[in-house]
Every structure is written in structure tokens, then in C-alpha cells.
Coordinates of C-alpha atoms in Angstrom, one line a residue:
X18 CA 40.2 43.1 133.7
X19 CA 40.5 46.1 135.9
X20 CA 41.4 44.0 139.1
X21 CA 45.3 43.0 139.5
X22 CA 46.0 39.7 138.2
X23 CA 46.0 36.6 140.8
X24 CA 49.9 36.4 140.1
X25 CA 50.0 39.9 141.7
X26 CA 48.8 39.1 144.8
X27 CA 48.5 35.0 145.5
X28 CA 51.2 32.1 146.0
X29 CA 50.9 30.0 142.9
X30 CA 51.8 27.2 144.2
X31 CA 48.4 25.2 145.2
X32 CA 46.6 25.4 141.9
X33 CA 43.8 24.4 143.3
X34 CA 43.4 26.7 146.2
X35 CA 44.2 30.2 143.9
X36 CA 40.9 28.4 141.5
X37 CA 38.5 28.8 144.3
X38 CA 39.4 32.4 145.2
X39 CA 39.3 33.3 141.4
X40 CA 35.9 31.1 141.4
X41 CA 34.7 33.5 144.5
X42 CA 36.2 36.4 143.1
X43 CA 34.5 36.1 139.5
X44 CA 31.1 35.6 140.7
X45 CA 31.2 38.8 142.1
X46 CA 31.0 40.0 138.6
X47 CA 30.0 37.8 136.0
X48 CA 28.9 34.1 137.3
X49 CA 27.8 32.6 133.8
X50 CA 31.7 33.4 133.1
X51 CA 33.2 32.5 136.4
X52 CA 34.5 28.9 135.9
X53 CA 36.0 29.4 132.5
X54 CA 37.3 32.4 133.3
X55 CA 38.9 31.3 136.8
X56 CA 40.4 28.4 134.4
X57 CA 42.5 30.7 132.7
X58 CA 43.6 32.9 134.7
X59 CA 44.5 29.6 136.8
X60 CA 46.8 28.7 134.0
X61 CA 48.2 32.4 133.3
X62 CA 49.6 32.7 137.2
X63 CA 51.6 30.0 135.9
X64 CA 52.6 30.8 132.5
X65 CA 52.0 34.5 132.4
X66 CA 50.1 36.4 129.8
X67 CA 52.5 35.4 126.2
X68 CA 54.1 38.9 124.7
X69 CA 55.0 39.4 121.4
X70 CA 55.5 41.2 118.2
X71 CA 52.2 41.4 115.6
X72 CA 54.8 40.4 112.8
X73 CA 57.4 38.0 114.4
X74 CA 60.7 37.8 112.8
X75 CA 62.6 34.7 111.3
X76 CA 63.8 32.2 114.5
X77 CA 66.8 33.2 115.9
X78 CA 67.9 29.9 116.6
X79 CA 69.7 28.5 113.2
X80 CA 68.2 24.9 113.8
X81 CA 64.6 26.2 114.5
X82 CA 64.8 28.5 111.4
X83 CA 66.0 25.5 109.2
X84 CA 63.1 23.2 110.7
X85 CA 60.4 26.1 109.8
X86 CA 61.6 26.5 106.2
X87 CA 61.2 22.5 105.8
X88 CA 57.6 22.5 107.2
X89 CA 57.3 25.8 104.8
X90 CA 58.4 24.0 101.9
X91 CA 56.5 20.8 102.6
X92 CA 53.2 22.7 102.8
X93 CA 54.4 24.8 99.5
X94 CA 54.2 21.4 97.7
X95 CA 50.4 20.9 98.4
X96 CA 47.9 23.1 96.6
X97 CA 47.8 26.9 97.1
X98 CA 45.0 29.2 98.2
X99 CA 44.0 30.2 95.0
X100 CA 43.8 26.5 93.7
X101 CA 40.3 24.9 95.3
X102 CA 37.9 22.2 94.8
X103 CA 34.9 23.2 96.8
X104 CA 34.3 20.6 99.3
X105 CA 34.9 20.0 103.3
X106 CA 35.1 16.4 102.6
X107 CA 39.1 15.8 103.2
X108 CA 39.3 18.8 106.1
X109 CA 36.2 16.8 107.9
X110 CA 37.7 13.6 107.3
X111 CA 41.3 15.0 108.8
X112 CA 39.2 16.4 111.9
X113 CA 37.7 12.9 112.2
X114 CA 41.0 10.9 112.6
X115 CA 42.7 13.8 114.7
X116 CA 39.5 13.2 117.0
X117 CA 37.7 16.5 116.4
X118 CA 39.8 18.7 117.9
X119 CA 37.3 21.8 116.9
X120 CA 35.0 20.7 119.3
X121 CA 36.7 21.5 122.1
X122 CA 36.0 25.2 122.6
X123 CA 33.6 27.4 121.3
X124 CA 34.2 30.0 118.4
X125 CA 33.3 33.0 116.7
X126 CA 33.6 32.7 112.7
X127 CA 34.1 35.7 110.5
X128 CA 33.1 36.0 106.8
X129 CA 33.0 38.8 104.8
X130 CA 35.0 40.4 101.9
X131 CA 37.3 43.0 103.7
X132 CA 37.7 43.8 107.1
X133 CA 38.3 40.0 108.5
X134 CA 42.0 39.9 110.3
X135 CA 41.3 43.7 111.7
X136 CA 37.8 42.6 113.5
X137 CA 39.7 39.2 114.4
X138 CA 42.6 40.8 116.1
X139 CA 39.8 43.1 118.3
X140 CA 37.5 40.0 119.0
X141 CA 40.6 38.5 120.4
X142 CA 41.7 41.3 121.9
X143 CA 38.4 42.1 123.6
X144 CA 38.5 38.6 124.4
X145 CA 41.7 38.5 126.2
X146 CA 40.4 41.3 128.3
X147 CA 38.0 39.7 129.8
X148 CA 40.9 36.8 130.8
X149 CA 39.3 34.0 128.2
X150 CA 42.7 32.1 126.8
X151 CA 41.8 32.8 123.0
X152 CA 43.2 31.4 119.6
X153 CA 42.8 33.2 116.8
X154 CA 43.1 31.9 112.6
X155 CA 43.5 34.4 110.2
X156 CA 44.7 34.5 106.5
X157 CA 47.0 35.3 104.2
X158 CA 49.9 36.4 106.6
X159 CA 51.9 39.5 106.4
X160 CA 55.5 37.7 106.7
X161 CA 55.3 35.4 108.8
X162 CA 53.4 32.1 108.5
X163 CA 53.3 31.7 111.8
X164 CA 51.4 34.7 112.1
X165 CA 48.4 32.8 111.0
X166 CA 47.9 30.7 114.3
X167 CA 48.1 32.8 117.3
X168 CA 47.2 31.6 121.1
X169 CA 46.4 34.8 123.6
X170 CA 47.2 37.5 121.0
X171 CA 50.6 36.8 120.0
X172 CA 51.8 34.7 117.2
X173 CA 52.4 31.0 118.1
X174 CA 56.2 30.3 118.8
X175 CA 58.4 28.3 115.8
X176 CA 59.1 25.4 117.5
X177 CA 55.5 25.1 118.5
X178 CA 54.2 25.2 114.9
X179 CA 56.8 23.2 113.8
X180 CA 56.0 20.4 116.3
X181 CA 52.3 20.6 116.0
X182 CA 52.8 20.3 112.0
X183 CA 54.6 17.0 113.0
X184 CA 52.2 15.7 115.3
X185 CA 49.2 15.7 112.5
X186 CA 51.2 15.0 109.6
X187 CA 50.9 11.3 109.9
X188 CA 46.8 12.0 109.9
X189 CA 47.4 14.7 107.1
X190 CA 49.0 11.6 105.1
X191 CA 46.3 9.5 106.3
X192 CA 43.8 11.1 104.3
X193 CA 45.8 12.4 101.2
X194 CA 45.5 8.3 100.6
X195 CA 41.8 7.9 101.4
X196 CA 40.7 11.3 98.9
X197 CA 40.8 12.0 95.1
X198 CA 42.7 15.0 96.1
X199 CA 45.5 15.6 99.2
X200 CA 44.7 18.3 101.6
X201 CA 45.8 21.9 100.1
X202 CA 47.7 24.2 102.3
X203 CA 44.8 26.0 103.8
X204 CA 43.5 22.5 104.9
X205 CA 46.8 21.4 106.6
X206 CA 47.0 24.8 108.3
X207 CA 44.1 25.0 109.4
X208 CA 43.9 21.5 110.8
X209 CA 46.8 22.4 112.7
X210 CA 45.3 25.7 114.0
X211 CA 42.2 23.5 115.3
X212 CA 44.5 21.5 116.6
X213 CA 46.7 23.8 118.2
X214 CA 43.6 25.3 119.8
X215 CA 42.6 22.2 121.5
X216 CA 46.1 21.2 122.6
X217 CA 46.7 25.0 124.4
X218 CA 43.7 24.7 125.3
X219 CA 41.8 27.8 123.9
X220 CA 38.6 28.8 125.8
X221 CA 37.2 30.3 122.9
X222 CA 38.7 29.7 119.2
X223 CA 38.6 33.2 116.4
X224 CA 38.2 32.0 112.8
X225 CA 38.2 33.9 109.9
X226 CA 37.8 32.2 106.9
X227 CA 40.1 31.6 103.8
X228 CA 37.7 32.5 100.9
X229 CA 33.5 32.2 101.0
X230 CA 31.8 30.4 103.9
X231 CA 29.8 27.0 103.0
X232 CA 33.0 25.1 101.4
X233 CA 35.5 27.2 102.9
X234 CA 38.1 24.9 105.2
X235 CA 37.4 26.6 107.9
X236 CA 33.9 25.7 108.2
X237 CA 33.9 22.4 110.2
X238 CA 33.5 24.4 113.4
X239 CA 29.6 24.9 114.7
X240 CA 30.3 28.5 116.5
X241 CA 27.3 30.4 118.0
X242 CA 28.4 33.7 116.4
X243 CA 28.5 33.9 113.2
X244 CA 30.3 37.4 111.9
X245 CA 29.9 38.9 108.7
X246 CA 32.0 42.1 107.7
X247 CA 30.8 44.1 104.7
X248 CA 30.6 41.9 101.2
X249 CA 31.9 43.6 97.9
X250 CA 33.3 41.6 94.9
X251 CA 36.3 39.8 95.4
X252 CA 36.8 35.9 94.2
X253 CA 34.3 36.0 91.4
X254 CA 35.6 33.2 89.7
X255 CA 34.8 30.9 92.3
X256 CA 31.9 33.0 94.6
X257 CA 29.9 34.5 92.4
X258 CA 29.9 38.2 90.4
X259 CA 27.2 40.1 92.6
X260 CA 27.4 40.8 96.1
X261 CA 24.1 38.5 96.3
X262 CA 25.8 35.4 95.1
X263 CA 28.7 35.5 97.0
X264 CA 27.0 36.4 99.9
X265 CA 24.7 32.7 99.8
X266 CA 28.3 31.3 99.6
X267 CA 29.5 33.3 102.7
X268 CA 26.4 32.4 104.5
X269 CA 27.4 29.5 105.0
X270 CA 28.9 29.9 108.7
X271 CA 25.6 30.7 109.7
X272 CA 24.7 27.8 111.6
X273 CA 21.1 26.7 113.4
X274 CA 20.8 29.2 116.2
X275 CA 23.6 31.3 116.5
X276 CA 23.7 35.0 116.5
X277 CA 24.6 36.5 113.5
X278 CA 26.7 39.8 113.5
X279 CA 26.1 41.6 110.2
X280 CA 27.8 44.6 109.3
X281 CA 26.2 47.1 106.6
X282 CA 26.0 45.5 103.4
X283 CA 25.0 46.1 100.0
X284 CA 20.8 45.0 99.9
X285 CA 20.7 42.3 98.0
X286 CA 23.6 40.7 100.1
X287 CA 21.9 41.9 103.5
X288 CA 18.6 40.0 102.0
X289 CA 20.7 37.0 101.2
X290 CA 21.7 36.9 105.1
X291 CA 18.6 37.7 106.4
X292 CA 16.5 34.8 104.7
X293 CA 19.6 32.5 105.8
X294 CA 19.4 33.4 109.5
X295 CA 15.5 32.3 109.2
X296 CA 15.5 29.2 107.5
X297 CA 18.4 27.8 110.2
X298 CA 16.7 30.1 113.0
X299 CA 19.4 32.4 113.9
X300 CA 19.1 35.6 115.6
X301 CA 20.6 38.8 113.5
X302 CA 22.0 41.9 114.5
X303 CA 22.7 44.6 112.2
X304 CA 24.8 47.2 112.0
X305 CA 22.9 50.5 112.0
X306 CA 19.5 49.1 113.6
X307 CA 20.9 46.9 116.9
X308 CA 24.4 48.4 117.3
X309 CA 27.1 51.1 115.2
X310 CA 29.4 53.7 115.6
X311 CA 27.7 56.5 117.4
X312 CA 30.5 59.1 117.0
X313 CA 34.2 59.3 116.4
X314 CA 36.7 61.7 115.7
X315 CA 40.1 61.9 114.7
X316 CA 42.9 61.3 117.4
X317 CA 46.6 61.5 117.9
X318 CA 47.6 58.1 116.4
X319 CA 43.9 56.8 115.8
X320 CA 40.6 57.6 116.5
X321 CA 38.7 58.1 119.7
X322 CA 35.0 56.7 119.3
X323 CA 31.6 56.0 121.4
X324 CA 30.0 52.9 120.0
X325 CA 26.6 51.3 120.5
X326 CA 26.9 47.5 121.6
X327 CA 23.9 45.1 121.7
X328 CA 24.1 46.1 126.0
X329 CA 24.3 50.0 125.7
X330 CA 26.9 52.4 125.2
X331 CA 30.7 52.3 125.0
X332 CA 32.5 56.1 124.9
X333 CA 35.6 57.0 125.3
X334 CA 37.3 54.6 123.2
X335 CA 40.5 54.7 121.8
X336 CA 41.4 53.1 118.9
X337 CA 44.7 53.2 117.5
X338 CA 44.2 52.3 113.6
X339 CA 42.9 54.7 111.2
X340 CA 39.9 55.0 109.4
X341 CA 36.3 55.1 109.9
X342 CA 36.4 51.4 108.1
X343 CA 37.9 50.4 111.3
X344 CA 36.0 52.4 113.3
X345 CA 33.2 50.0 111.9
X346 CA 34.9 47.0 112.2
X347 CA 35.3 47.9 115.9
X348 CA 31.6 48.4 116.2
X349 CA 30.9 45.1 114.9
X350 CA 33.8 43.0 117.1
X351 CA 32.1 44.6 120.1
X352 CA 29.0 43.1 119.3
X353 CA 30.1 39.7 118.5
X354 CA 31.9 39.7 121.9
X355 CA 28.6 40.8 123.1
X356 CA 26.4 37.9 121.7
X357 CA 29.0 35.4 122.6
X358 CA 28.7 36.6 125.8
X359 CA 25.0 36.0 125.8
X360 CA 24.1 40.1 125.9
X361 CA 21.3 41.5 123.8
X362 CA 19.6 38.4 124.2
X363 CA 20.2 36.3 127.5
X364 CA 20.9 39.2 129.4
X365 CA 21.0 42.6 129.4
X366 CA 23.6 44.7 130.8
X367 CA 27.1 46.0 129.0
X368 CA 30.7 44.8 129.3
X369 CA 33.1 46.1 131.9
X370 CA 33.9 49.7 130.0
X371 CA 37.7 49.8 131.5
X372 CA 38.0 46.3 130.0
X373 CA 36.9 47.1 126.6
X374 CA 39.0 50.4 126.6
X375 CA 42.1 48.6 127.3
X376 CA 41.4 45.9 125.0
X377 CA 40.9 48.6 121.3
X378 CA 43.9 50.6 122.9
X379 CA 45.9 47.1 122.4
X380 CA 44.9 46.2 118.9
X381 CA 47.5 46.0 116.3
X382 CA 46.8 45.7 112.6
X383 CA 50.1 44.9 110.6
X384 CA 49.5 46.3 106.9
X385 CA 46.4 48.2 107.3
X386 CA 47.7 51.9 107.2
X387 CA 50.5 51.3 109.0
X388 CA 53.2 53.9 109.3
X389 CA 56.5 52.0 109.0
X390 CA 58.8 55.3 108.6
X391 CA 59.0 58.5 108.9
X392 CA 60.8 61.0 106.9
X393 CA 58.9 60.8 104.3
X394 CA 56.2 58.8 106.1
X395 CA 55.6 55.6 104.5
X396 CA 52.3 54.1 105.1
X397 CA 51.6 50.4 104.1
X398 CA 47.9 49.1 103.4
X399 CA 46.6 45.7 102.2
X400 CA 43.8 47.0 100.5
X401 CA 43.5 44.5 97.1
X402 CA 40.3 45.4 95.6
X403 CA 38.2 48.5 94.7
X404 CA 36.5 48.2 98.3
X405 CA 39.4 47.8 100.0
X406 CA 41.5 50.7 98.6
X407 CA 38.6 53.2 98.2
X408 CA 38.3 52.3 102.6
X409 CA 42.1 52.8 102.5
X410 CA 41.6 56.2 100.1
X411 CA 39.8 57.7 102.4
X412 CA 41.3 56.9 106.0
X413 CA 44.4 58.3 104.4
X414 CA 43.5 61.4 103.2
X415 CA 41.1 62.0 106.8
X416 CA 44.5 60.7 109.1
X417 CA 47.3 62.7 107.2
X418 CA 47.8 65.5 105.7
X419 CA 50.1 64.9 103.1
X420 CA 51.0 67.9 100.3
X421 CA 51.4 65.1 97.7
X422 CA 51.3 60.7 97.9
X423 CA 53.0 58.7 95.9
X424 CA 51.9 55.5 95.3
X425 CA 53.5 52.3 95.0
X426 CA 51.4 49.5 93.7
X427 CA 51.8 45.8 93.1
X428 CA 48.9 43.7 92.6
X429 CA 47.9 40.1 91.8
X430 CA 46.9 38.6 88.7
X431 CA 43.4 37.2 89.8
X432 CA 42.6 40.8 90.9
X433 CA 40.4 44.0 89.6
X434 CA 43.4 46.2 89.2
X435 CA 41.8 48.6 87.6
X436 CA 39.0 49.1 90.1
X437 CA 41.8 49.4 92.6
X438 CA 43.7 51.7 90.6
X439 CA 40.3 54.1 90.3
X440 CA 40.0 54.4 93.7
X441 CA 43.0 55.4 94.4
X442 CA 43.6 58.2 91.3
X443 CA 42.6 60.5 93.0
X444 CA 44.7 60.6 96.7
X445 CA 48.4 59.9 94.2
X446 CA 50.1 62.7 92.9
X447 CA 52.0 59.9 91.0
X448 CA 52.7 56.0 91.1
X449 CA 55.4 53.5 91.1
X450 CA 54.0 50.2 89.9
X451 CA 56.0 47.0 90.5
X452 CA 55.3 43.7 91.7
X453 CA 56.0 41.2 94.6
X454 CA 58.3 37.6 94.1
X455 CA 55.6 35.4 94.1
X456 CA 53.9 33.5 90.8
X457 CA 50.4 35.4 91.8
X458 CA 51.8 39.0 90.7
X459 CA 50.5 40.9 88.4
X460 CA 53.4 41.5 85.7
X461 CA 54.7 45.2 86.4
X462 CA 54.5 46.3 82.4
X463 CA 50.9 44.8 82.2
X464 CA 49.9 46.8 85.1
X465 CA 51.7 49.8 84.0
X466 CA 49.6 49.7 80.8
X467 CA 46.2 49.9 82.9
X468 CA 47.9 52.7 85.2
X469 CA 48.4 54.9 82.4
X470 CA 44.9 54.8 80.9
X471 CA 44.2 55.5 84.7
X472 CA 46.5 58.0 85.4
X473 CA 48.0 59.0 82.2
X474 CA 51.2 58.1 81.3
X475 CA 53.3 61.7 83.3
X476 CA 51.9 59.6 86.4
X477 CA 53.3 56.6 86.0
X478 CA 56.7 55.2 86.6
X479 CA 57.6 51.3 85.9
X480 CA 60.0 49.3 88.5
X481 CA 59.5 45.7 88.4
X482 CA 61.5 45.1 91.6
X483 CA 59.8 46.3 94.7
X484 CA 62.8 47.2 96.4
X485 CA 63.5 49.7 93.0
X486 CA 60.3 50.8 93.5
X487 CA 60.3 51.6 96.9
X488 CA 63.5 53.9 96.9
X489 CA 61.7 55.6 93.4
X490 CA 58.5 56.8 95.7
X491 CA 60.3 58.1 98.4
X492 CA 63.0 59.8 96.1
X493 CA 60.0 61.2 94.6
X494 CA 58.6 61.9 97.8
X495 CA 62.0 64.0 98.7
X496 CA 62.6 65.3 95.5
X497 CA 61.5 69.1 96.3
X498 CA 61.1 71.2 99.1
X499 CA 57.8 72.3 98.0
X500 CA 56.7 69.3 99.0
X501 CA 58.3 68.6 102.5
X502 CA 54.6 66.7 103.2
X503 CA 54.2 64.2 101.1
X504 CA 54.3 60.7 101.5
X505 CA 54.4 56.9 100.3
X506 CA 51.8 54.7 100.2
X507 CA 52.4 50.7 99.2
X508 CA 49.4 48.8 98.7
X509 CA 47.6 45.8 95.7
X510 CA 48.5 43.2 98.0
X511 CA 48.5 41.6 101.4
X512 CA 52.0 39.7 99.8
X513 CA 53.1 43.2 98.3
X514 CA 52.7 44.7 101.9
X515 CA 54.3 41.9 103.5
X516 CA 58.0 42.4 101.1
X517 CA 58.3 46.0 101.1
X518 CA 57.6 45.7 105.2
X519 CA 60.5 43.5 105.5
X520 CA 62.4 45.9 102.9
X521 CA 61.9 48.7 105.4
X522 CA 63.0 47.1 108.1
X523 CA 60.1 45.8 110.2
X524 CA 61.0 42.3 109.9

């Protein structure tokens, strides 16, 4: 908000009193908000607005760090992310006994291929702009699995997580007794984020979802926006091999009579969407038709844009990630902050335009083409398939201009590494293939062997440590002063990414 905060200017002491001048206050602006907005700010001249880094590190406290690594371990033992059986049955039977603690705030739920955590992070941040206490779910995490559960834009404390794990995990045991199969992972996490969000409280929950949409964990909540970034193949094991198919999975979260945010997808995946939205009554808006990106150019660390919101239009707006992928995913967080603010079809008028300045200038994106050194630069990207990297091929090549990238790539086994490798041939001068710790990597020499028919094999240098491979690109990168530009680019994997961040010393 534009106006001081009530801390700046009232006694805190009678709680009551500083809620009916923020009550007055508020309607002056925006009365369909002014309760649940004079709520929070209520409970923020208390406890003050929570700071933090994007990408916490480890807990300084020995005791607190020991505690994490047990809960770590004890989820570990359940089934991963990439082991399913398609079903909502045990999350909705642990949100029964836990008293349905997803019912307790509204939400936004994002679908999609790429794009989710980016246009999560500016929903929330947009959100938190507009004072609304927000908690936001997003998957897989950088370093930190913490990361995954934030409350007003920062990552939720150890000790919280910790004790929130402890205060289900008699439920989570519960129901690993009642089902064929105990909760996985993603279940108990995200029955904890549900139930984090309700215990803050939240006045509005962000949920992107693990993997598809109708059997996807996440999809217990009954949100009244429904957000879906742009669909490519990815999962097609389990969702389906054309963007059609997996898009009737990821429809899903469209429930009756919410307002569906659609960014530009293939046709036959847009179709898909569409007939959902009418057989459960939904209202749609599209990217390109009912809101985009009017204009952007490129800007000292970003991008400066004028987008076109379901209430009018936003310029001036700086955006400090790189891209015109994100430049799109802005255009599309807008809106959904838009519809869950009832604009475009309750009322019609635009958002406060200092508030939604603020709020992009704020976002952080850990991983996606983030500059984590300089001298040579080295830029890290999650980009894991051939949409992601060809989005992450060309932000790089419009936001710096390197003389020569090298490339260092470490994929997983489940994923199109060739596809990824293609789009990226033609930005590397030369690359470094390796691999992260995990089971899920792709073995170094197998994806060497795909480089090189890529590539060819003067290209293509094998270290199967990442922390080899690292100091290879940026020797490489160093290696002659004809090329004082060029940089280092690691990418193939969210997990990848997370290693060689920690490597470099952002950790």
C-alpha cells in the first residue's frame, strides 16, 4: 500500500481500537476488502511484516538444524515425487481428521507445465501489497525444504516447520493405517502447508501444484481462481504425451464457477480448457484476448513492462527477472490477483498502480536466470525440459551479451534430455555435463553420449561431479582473453540448480 503502515503512526496497544481506524481507513478505498484487509494489518502492527532470504540457509542453532534433518529423513522414507498412485483418497482423508484445515481461507491454484513457482512468488507478492497475510506452496525447492511453505513472502522459520510436522504426524500415522498405501511426501507436506495456512492464519492460500491437476495432492482446496501457465510435455508417463491429454489432467483445478486464468497455450490444450470451464461453468480469461503483455523492453537488471489486466492498464512496471517468459508470467499473476479480487467481472476498475509496482519490483525467483557471480558471470536456470530451456535460451541471449556460454548441464533420468539439449545448442559455445547427488540423475557418461550427437564430440566435456564441473566451465570461461565476455550457464534440473547454488556460495 502506498499509505504508511498503522505501526507508523498508531499505539498498538488496544487491538481493537487500531481495527476500527484501519476498518475506516480501508473503506475509503476498497470496502469489499476492508475487513480482511484491516485484519491483517491488525496482526502485522503487532508482528511486523516477516523478512527473509528467497533461499534460507541451514538453522544456525545446532539443535534446530538436527531436529530439521530428522523430520527431513522421516519424510525421505515415505514415497518420493516421482513415485504416485493417482488418487486424493489418503490427502482427503488426512484433511478430514486434521479438521479441514484448507477451508479456512480462500486460494488461488496454479497448474501448468512451466512457469508455476515464478507466477506463485508474484501472486503472493502482489498479494502482500495489497496487505492480505498470504501463504504460498510451491514445488520442488531450490535448497531448502523449507522453502516450499512460505507465510507473507518469506520461507517459513525451522522450528515452525519442524513443530507443525509434529503436530499432524499423529493424523499422518492415522491414516497410513486406514489406506492400502501411506501418505507420500508430497501428501505430508502438503498437509502441513494447509495446515500451516490455517494455524497462521493466511487470508488467502497460493498453491501450485506438484504434478497434473485432478489427482494431484494439492487439489483438495475449492479456490475461485484457477491458474493455468502454458502446457508443453513434461510427465508423459503419468499425464499423457500431447499437450491435449495432459491438459484434461491439469484441468482439473478448475472448479464450478471460478475464474479461470489461462495463459497462451498450444490449441488443442487451450480447447481442452475451454470445454472444461463450460461444463463446470467457469468464467475464462485468456491471455492475448482479456489481458497480456502490451510492451516491454529490456532494463538494467530486468525488464520494465506495461501490461493489460482484466481492469485496464498497468505501465511502468519494473520487473527484475529476465525474459519475456516472465514477462508473461507477470501478465497472467496480475490477472489472477485481479479475478480474485472480483475485477473484470464484479467490478470494474484497476488495482492501486503504486501497489502493483512495488509488489513486481519485490519478486525474487531463485534459479530462474539468476546471476550468482560475477567474473565470469554465472547464471543459474531450472529450465528441465525443451520448453523450459528454449524460454531460458532466449532470455539469455536478449539479457546478456555474452562473447561465448558455456554450459553446464545435469539432468534427470525421467527427462527429454535431448530436447533440452536442442534448445540450448545453439546459445553454448561448449558444455560440461555432469550430474547432481540424487538417485533421479541422469548418469553423466549416458548424457555425454546424447551431447555429442548434439553438439559433436569438440563440444563436450564429461565431469560427473558438479563441483568438477563447475570450476571446468568457468576455467573455460577464463581460459582466453579473447573471450573476456563469456559466461556460465547451469541448468537440467531444479536439484542441479539447487547444488551448484550452494557450491557457489549462495547457501
Amino acid at each position: 500500500m502506498s499509505e504508511p503502515r498503522p505501526s507508523d503512526r498508531h499505539d498498538a496497544s488496544d487491538p481493537d481500537d487500531t481495527f476500527e481506524e484501519i476498518v475506516d481507513e480501508a473503506t475509503q478505498r476498497d470496502p469489499d476488502l476492508a475487513v480482511i484487509e484491516a485484519g491483517s494489518r491488525t496482526l502485522r502492527t503487532h508482528s511486523g511484516h516477516p523478512q527473509g532470504e528467497a533461499v534460507p540457509a541451514r538453522p544456525a542453532d545446532p539443535e534446530t538444524d538436527k531436529a530439521l534433518r530428522a523430520v527431513e529423513q522421516e519424510l525421505a522414507g515415505r514415497w518420493g515425487e516421482t513415485k504416485l498412485e493417482p488418487s486424493v483418497t489418503r490427502i482427503a482423508a488426512l484433511m478430514d481428521v486434521l479438521g479441514e484445515p484448507q477451508r479456512a481461507y480462500p486460494s488461488i491454484h496454479i497448474t501448468g507445465t512451466n512457469g508455476k513457482t515464478s507466477t506463485a512468488r508474484m501472486i503472493e507478492a502482489l498479494l502482500n501489497a495489497f496487505e492480505l497475510r498470504t501463504g504460498r506452496y510451491t514445488s520442488p525447492h531450490v535448497q531448502s525444504i523449507t522453502e516450499r511453505i512460505s507465510l507473507d513472502g518469506s520461507p517459513i522459520e525451522p522450528e515452525r516447520f519442524i513443530e507443525t510436522y509434529e503436530d499432524i504426524k499423529p493424523y499422518v500415522e492415522m491414516v497410513d493405517a486406514q489406506q492400502p498405501y501411506r501418505l507420500s511426501f508430497f501428501e505430508v507436506l502438503t498437509g502441513m502447508a494447509y495446515a500451516a495456512f490455517a494455524d497462521a492464519p493466511v487470508d488467502v492460500a497460493v498453491v501450485e501444484v506438484g504434478m497434473g491437476g485432478t489427482w494431484d495432492a494439492t487439489n483438495v482446496i475449492d479456490s475461485t481462481v484457477a491458474v493455468v501457465t502454458p502446457i508443453s510435455l513434461d510427465h508423459t508417463d503419468r499425464l499423457g504425451t500431447t499437450p491435449a491429454e495432459i491438459a484434461g489432467e491439469k484441468a482439473g483445478v478448475i472448479k464450478p464457477g471460478a475464474t479461470v486464468i489461462l495463459a497462451q497455450q498450444p490449441v488443442d490444450a487451450a480447447q481442452v480448457m475451454l470445454k472444461k470451464a463450460v461444463e463446470v461453468d467457469a468464467t475464462v480469461a485468456r491471455e492475448g484476448m482479456e489481458f497480456g503483455v502490451t510492451s516491454r523492453e529490456i532494463a538494467v537488471g530486468g525488464q520494465l513492462l506495461t501490461l493489460r489486466g482484466l481492469g485496464g492498464e498497468y505501465d511502468n512496471i519494473f520487473l527484475p527477472l529476465y525474459g519475456a517468459h516472465q514477462a508473461h508470467n507477470a501478465a497472467v499473476a496480475l490477472s489472477a490477483v485481479e479475478a480474485f479480487f472480483g475485477i473484470g467481472a464484479e467490478q470494474a476498475r484497476s488495482l492501486d498502480i503504486d501497489a502493483i509496482r512495488k509488489a513486481f519490483a519485490s519478486v525474487l525467483s531463485p534459479g530462474r536466470l539468476e546471476v550468482v557471480r560475477s567474473s565470469p558471470t554465472v547464471v543459474l536456470d531450472a529450465a528441465h525440459n525443451p520448453a523450459g530451456a528454449k524460454a531460458a535460451a532466449d532470455g539469455i541471449s536478449e539479457a546478456f551479451s555474452f562473447s561465448r556460454l558455456i554450459g553446464v548441464v545435469g539432468t534427470s533420468g525421467d527427462k527429454d534430455a535431448r530436447g533440452l539439449l536442442e534448445a540450448f545448442e545453439p546459445i553454448f559455445a561448449e558444455i560440461v555435463v555432469t550430474q547432481n547427488s540424487t538417485g533421479r540423475a541422469m548418469d553423466a557418461d549416458e548424457l555425454a553420449a546424447v551431447a555429442v550427437e548434439v553438439f559433436g564430440d569438440d563440444r563436450v566435456q564429461v565431469e560427473p561431479r558438479l563441483d568438477d564441473a563447475l570450476e571446468a566451465a568457468i576455467t573455460l570461461a577464463e581460459e582466453d582473453d579473447e573471450y573476456a565476455g563469456a559466461g556460465v550457464l547451469v541448468t537440467g534440473s531444479v536439484i542441479t540448480v539447487g547444488e551448484a547454488r550452494l557450491l557457489l556460495g549462495r547457501g
